[in-house]
mmCIF file of C-alpha atoms and ligand atoms in Angstrom:
data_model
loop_
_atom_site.group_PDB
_atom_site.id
_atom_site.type_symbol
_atom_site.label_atom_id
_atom_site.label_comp_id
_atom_site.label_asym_id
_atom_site.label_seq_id
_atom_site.Cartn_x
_atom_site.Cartn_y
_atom_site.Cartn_z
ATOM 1 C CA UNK A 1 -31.466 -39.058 35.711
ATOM 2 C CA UNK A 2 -30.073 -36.056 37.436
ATOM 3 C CA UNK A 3 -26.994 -36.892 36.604
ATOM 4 C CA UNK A 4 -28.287 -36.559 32.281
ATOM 5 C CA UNK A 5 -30.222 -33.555 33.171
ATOM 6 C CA UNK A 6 -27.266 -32.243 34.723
ATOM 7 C CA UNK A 7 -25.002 -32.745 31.651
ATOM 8 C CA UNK A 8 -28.021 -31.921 28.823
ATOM 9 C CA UNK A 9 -28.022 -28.716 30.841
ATOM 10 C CA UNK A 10 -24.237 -27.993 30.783
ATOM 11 C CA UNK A 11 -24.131 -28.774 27.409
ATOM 12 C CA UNK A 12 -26.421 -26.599 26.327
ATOM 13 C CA UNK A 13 -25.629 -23.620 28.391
ATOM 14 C CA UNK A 14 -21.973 -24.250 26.369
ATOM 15 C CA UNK A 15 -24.015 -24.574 23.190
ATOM 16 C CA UNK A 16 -25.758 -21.419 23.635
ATOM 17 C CA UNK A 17 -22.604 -19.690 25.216
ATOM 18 C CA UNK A 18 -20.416 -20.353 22.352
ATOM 19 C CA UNK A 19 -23.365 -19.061 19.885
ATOM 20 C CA UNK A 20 -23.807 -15.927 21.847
ATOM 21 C CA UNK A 21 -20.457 -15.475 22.147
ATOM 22 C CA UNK A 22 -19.969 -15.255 17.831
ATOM 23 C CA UNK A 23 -22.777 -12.983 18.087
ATOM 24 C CA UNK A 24 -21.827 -10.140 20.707
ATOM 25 C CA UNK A 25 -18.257 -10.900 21.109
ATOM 26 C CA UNK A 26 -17.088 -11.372 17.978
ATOM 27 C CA UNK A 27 -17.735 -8.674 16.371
ATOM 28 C CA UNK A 28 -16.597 -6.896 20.055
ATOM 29 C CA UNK A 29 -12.920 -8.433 19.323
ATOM 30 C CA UNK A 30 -12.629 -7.611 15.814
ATOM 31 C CA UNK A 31 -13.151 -4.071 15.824
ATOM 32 C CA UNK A 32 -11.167 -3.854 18.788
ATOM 33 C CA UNK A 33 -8.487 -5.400 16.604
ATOM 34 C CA UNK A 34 -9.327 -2.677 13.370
ATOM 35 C CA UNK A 35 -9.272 -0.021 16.312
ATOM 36 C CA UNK A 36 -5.804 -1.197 17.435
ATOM 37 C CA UNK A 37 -4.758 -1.659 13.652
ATOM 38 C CA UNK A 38 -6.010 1.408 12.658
ATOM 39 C CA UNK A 39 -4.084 3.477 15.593
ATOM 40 C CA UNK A 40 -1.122 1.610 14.186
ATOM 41 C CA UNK A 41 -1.151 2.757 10.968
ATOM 42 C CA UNK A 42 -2.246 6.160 11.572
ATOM 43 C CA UNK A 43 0.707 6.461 13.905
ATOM 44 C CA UNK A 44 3.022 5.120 11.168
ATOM 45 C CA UNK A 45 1.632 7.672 8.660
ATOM 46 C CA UNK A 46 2.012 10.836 11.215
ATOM 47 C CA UNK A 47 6.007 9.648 11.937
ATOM 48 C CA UNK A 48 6.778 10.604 8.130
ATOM 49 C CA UNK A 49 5.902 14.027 8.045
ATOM 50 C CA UNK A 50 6.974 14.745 11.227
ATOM 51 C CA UNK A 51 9.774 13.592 10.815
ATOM 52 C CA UNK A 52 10.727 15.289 8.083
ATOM 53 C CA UNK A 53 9.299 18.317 9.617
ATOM 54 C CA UNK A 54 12.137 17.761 12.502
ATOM 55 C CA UNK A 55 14.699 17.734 9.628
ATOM 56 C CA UNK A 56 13.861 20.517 7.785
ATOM 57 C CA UNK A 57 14.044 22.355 10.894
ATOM 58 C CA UNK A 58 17.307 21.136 11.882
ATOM 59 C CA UNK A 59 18.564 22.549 8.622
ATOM 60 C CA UNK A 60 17.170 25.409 9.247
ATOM 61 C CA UNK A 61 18.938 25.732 12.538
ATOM 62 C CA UNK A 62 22.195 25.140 10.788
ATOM 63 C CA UNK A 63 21.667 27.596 8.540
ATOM 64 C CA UNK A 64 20.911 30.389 11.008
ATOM 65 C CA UNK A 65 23.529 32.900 9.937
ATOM 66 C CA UNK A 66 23.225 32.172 6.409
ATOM 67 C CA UNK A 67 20.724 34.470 4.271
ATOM 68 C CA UNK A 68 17.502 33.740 4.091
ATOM 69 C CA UNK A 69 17.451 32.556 0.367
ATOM 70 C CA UNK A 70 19.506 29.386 1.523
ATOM 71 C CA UNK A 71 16.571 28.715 4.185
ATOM 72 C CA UNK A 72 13.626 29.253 1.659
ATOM 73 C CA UNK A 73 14.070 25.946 0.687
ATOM 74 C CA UNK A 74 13.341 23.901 3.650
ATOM 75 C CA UNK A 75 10.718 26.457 4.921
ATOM 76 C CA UNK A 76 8.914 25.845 2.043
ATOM 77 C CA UNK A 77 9.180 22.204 3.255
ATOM 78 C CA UNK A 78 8.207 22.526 6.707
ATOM 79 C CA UNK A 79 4.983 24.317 5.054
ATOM 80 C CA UNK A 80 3.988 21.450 2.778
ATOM 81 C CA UNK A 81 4.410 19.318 5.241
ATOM 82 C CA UNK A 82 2.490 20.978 8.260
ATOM 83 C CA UNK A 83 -0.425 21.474 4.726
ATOM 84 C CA UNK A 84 -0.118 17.319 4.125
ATOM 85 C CA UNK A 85 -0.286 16.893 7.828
ATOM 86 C CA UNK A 86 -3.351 18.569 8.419
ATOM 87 C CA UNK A 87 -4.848 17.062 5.563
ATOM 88 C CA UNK A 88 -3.919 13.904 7.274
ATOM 89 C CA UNK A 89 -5.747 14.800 10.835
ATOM 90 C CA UNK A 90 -8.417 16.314 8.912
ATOM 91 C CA UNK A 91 -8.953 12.889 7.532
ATOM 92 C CA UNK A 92 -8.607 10.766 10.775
ATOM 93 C CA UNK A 93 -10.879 12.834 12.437
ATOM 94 C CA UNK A 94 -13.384 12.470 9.594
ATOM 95 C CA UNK A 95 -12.966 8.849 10.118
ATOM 96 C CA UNK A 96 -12.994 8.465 13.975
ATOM 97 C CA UNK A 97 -16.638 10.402 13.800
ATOM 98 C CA UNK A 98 -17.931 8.262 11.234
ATOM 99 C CA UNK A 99 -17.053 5.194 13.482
ATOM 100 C CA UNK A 100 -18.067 6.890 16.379
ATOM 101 C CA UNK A 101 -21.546 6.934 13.851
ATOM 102 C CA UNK A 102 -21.590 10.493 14.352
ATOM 103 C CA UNK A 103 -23.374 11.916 10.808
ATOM 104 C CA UNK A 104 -22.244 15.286 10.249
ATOM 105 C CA UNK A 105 -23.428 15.471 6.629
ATOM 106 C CA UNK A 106 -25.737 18.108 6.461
ATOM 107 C CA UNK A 107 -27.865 17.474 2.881
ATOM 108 C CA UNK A 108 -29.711 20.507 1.475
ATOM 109 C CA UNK A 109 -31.194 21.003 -1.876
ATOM 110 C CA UNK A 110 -28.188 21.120 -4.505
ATOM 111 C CA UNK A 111 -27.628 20.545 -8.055
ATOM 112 C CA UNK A 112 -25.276 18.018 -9.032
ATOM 113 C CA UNK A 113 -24.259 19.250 -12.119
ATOM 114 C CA UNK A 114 -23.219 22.374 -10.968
ATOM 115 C CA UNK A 115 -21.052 21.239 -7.989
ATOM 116 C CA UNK A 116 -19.838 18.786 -10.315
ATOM 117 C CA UNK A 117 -18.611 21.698 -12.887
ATOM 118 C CA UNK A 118 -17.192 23.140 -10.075
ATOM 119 C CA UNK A 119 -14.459 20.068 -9.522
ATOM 120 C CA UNK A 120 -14.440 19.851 -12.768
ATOM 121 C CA UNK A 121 -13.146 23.318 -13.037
ATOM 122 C CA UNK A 122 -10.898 23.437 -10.598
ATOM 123 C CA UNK A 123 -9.498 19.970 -11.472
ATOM 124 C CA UNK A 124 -8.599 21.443 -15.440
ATOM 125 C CA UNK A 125 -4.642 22.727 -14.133
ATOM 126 C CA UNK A 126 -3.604 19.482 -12.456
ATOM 127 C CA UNK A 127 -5.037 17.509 -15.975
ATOM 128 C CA UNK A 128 -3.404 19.672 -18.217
ATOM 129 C CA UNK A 129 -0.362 19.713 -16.274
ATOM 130 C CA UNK A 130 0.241 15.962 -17.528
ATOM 131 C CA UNK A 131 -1.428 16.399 -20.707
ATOM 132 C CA UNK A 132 -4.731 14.195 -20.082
ATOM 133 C CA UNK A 133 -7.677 15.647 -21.547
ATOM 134 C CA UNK A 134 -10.615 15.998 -19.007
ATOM 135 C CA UNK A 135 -13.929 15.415 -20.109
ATOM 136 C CA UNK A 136 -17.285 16.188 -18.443
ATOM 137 C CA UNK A 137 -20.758 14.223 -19.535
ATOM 138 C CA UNK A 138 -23.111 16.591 -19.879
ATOM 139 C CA UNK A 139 -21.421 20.001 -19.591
ATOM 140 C CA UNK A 140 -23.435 23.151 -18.413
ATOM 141 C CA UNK A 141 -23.126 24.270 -22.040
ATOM 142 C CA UNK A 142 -24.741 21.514 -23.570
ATOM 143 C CA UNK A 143 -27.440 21.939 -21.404
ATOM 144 C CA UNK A 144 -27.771 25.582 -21.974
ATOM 145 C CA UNK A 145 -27.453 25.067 -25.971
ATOM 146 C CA UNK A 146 -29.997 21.777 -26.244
ATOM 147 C CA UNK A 147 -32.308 24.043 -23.885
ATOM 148 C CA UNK A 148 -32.735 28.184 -25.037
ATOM 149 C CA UNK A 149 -35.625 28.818 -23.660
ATOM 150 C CA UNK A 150 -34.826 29.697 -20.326
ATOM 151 C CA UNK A 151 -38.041 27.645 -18.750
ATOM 152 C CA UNK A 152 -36.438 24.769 -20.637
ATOM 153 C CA UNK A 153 -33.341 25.250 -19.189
ATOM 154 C CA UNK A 154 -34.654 25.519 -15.732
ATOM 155 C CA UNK A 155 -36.678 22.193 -16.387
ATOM 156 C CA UNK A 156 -33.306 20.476 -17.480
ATOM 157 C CA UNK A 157 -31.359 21.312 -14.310
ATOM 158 C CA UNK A 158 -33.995 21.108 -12.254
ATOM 159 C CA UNK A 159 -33.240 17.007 -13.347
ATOM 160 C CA UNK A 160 -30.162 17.366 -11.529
ATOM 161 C CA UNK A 161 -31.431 18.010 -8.105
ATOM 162 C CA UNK A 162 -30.847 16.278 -5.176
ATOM 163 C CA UNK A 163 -30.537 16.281 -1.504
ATOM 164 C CA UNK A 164 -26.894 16.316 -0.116
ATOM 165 C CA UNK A 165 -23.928 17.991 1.749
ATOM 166 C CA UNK A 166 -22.378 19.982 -0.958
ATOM 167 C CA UNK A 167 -18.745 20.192 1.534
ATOM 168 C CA UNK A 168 -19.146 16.956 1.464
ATOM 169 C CA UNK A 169 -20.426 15.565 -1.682
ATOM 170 C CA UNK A 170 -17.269 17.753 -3.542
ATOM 171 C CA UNK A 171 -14.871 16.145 -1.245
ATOM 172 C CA UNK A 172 -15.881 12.717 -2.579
ATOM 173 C CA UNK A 173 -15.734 13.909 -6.412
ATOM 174 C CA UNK A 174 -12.757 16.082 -5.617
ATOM 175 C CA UNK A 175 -10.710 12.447 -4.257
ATOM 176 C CA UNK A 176 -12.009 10.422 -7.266
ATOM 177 C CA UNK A 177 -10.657 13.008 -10.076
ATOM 178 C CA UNK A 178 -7.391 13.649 -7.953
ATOM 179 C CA UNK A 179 -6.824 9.654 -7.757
ATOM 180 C CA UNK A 180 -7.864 9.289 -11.639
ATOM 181 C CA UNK A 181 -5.581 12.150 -12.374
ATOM 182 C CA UNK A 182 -2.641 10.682 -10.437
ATOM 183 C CA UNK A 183 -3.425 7.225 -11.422
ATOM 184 C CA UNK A 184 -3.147 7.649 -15.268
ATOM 185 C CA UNK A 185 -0.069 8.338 -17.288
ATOM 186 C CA UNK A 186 -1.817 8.890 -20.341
ATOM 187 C CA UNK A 187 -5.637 9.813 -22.236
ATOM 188 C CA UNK A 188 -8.607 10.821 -20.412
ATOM 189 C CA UNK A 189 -10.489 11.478 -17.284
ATOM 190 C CA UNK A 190 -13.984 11.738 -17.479
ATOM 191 C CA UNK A 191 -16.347 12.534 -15.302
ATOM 192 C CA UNK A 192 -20.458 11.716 -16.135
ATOM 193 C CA UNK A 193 -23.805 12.488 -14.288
ATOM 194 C CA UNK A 194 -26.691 10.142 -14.969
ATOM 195 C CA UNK A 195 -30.303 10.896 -13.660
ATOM 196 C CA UNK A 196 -31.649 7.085 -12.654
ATOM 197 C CA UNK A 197 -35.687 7.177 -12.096
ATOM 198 C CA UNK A 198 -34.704 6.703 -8.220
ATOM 199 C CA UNK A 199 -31.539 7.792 -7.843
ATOM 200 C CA UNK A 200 -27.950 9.687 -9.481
ATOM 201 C CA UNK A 201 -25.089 8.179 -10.801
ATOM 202 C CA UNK A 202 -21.629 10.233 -10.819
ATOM 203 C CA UNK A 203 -19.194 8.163 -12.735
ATOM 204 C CA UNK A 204 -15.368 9.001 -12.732
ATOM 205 C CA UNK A 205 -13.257 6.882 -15.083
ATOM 206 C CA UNK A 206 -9.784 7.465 -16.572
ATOM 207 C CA UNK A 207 -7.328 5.110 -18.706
ATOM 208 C CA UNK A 208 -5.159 4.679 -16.280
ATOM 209 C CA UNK A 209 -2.903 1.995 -14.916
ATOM 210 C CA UNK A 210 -6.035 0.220 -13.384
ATOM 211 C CA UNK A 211 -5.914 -2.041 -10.335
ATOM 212 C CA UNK A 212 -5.098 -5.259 -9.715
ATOM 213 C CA UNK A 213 -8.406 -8.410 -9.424
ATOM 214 C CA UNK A 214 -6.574 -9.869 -6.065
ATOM 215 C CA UNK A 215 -6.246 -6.041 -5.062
ATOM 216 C CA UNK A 216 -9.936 -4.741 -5.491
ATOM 217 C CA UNK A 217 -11.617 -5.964 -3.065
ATOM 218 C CA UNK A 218 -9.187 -3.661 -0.289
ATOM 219 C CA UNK A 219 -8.969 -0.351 -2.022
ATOM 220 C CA UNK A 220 -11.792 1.130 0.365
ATOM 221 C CA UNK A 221 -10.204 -0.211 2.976
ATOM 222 C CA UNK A 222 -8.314 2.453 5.177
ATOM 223 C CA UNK A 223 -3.960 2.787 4.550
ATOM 224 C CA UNK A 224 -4.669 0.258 1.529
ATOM 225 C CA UNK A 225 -2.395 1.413 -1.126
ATOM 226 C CA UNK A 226 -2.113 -0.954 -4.049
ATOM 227 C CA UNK A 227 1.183 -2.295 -4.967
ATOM 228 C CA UNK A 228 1.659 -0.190 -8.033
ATOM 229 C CA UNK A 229 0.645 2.887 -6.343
ATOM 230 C CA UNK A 230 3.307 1.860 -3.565
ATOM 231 C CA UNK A 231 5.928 1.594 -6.109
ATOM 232 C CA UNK A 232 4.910 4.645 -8.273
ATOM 233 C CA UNK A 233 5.949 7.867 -7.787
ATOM 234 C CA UNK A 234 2.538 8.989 -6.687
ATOM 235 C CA UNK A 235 2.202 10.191 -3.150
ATOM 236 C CA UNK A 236 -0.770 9.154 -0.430
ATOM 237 C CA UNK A 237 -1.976 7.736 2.640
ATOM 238 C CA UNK A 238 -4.390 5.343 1.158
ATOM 239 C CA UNK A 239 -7.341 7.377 2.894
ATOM 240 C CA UNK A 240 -8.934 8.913 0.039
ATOM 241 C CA UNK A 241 -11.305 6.033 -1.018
ATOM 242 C CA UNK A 242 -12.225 5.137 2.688
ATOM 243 C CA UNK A 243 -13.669 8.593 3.220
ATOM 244 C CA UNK A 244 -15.384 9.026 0.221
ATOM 245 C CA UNK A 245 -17.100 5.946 1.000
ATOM 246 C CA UNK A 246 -18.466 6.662 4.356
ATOM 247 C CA UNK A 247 -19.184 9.936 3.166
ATOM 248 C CA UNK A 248 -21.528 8.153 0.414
ATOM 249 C CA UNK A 249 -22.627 5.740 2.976
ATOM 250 C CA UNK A 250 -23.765 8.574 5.268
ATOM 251 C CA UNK A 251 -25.852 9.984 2.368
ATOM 252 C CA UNK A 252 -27.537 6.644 2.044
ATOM 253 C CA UNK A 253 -25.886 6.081 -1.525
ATOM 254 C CA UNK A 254 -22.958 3.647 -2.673
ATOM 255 C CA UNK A 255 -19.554 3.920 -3.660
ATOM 256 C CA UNK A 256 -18.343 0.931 -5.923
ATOM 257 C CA UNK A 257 -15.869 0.463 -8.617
ATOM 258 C CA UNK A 258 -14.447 -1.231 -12.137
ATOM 259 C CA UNK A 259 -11.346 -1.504 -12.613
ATOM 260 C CA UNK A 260 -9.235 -3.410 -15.352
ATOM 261 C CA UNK A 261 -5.335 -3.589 -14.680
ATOM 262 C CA UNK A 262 -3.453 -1.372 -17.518
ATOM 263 C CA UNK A 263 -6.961 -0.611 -19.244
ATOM 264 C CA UNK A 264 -8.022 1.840 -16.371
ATOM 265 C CA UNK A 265 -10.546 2.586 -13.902
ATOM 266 C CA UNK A 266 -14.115 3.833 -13.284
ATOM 267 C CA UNK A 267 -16.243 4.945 -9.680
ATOM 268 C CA UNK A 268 -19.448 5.240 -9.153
ATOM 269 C CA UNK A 269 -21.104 7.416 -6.850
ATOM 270 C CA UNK A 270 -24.173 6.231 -6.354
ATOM 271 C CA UNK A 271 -26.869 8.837 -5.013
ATOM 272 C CA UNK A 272 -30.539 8.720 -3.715
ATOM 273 C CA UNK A 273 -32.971 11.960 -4.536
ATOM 274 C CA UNK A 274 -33.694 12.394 -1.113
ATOM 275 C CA UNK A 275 -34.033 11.282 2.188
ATOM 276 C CA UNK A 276 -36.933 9.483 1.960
ATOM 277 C CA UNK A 277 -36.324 8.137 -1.479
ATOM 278 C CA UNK A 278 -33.567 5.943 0.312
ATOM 279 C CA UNK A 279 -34.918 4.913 2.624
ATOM 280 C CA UNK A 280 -37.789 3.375 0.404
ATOM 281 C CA UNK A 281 -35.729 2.316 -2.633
ATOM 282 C CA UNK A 282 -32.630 1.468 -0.657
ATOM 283 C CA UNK A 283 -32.557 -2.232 -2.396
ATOM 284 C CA UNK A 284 -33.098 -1.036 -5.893
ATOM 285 C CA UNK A 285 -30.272 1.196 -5.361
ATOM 286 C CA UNK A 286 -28.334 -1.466 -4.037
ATOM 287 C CA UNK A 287 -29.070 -3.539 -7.593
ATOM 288 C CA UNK A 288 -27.551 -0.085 -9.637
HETATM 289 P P1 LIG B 301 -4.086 7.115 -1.988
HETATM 290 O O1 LIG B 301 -3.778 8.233 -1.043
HETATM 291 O O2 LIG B 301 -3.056 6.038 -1.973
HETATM 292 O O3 LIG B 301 -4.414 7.578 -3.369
HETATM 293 P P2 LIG B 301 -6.856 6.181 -1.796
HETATM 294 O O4 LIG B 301 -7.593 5.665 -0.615
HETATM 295 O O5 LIG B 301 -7.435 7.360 -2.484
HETATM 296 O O6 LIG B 301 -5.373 6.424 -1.319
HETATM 297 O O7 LIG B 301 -6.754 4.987 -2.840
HETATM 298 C C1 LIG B 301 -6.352 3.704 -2.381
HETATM 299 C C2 LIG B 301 -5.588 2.967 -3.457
HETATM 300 O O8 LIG B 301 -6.490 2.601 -4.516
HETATM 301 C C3 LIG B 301 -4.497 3.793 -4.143
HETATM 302 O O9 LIG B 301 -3.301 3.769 -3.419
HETATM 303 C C4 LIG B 301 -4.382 3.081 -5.486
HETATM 304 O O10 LIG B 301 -3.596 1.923 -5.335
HETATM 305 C C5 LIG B 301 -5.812 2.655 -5.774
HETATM 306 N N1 LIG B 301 -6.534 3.609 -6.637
HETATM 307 C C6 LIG B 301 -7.415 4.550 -6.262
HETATM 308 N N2 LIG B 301 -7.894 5.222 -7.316
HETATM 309 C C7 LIG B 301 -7.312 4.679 -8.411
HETATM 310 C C8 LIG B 301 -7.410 4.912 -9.818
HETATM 311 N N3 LIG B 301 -8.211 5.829 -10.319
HETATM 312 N N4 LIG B 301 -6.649 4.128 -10.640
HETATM 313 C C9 LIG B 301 -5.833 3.177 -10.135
HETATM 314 N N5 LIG B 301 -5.699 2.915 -8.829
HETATM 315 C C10 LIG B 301 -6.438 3.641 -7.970
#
C-alpha cells in the first residue's frame, strides 16, 4: 500500500510539475528566446549603418587634401546615416520600454481630425513626389463648409475628440502613410476618420502592391519585412508596424489590417474615447 501511495504521489507531483511548468516556464523560455532573437536582429540592423558610416569616413580620410567639394559627398552620407541611425535607437528604445511595460503615453484631450490634417499635410511632398494623389475623408474644409455657423462647427469637431498622446498618436499615422506611400507604385493613399458610438476609427489604405496571405499574419512582428518589400527598392528595418502597434495597444485601442496582394492595403487604428470608455467597452472594440 505504501508502496501505491508512494508512486500515486510521484506521479502526480510529475503531473502537476509538468503543468506548472507550461504555465510559468514556458512562457519564461520563450521570451527569453524573442529577447535573445530580438538582440540579434537589432545588432544585425545597427552593423549596416555603421558600417557604412566607417566607409564614408575612410573616404573621407583619403580625400584629406582634396577640396572640400570632393568630400561633400560622403559627409552628406555619414549625416543620413548617423539621421537613420538614430531613428533606429529611437525605435529600440521605444520598444525595450514597452516590454519593460513601461507606458509613457501621456493622453490629453485632442482632436483627431486636426492631428490627422497635420500628417496629412506634411505627408502631401513625399505623395506628389511619385505622383499618387492623397486623399483625406473628411477634410477640415468640408467640415467648415457643411457647418457655417461657427457653433455648428464647434459641435462637428467637437465629434472628433478623444483622449490620447498626440507625439504619439502622429507617430502611428505618420508610419502608416509613409509605408502606404512607399508601398504603392501607383493611385491613391487615403486616409479616413470615422466616429464609432464607442470608439474612432483612422483608416489608411493605398493601392499598392499589397501583402502576401502566408505573410500577414508577421507584419507586426518586429524586423519582419515581407518578401517584396525585401526585394524592392524601398528601404526599412521592419520596425514601423511593431511600434505603432504597441503604441495603439498602450492607448487601449487596436491596430489591425487588410491587405490583398497587388490590389493594396488598408490599417486601422482603432481608438477608444477615453480612458474609461476602454476599459468598459474593451470587447466591443475588440468586435470593430
Ligand atoms: P519597414 O521598415 O520594412 O517598412 P514596417 O514594420 O513598417 O517596416 O512594415 C513591415 C512590413 O510590412 C514591410 O516591410 C512591408 O513588407 C509590409 N508593409 C507595411 N505596410 C505596407 C503597405 N502599406 N503595403 C504593403 N506592404 C506593407
Amino acid at each position: 500500500v505504501l508502496f501505491l501511495v508512494g508512486a500515486a504521489g510521484l506521479f502526480l507531483a510529475s503531473v502537476s510539475g509538468f503543468i506548472m511548468s507550461r504555465i510559468f516556464l514556458r512562457p519564461a523560455v520563450r521570451s527569453f528566446d524573442q529577447q535573445q532573437r530580438f538582440v540579434a536582429d537589432a545588432s544585425h540592423e545597427l552593423r549596416t549603418p555603421i558600417a557604412t558610416l566607417q566607409l564614408h569616413l575612410e573616404m573621407i580620410k583619403a580625400r584629406q587634401d582634396e577640396p572640400v567639394s570632393h568630400r561633400r559627398p560622403w559627409i552628406d552620407g555619414m549625416e543620413r546615416e548617423v539621421e537613420r541611425l538614430t531613428r533606429l535607437t529611437d525605435h529600440l528604445l521605444l520598444l525595450a520600454r514597452a516590454d519593460a511595460k513601461r507606458v509613457t503615453a501621456q493622453p490629453m484631450k485632442l482632436n483627431v481630425l486636426e492631428l490627422v490634417d497635420e500628417v496629412w499635410n506634411a505627408s502631401l511632398l513625399a505623395a506628389s513626389a511619385k505622383g499618387l494623389s492623397l486623399e483625406m475623408k473628411p477634410t477640415l474644409d468640408e467640415i467648415y463648409d457643411a457647418h457655417l455657423d461657427g457653433d455648428d462647427v464647434a459641435k462637428a469637431m467637437s465629434a472628433y475628440q478623444i483622449q490620447a498622446d498626440p507625439e504619439r498618436l502622429e507617430q502611428v499615422l505618420t508610419i502608416l502613410l509613409d509605408n502606404a506611400i512607399k508601398y504603392t507604385a501607383c493611385g491613391s493613399v487615403r486616409i479616413s476618420i470615422e466616429r464609432e458610438r464607442h470608439g474612432m476609427i483612422i483608416a489608411v489604405s493605398d493601392t499598392g502592391i499589397g501583402i502576401r496571405k502566408e505573410q500577414q499574419p508577421f507584419v507586426f512582428d518586429r524586423f519582419f519585412r515581407a518578401d517584396q518589400a525585401r526585394s524592392g527598392s524601398a528601404s526599412g528595418a521592419g520596425l514601423g508596424l511593431s511600434i505603432a502597434h504597441e503604441i495603439v495597444r498602450e492607448h487601449g485601442g487596436r491596430l489591425t489590417m487588410k491587405s490583398e496582394h497587388g490590389v493594396g492595403t488598408t490599417f486601422y487604428v482603432i481608438l477608444p474615447l477615453t480612458q474609461r470608455v476602454k476599459n468598459r467597452r474593451k470587447e466591443s472594440l475588440r468586435q470593430v
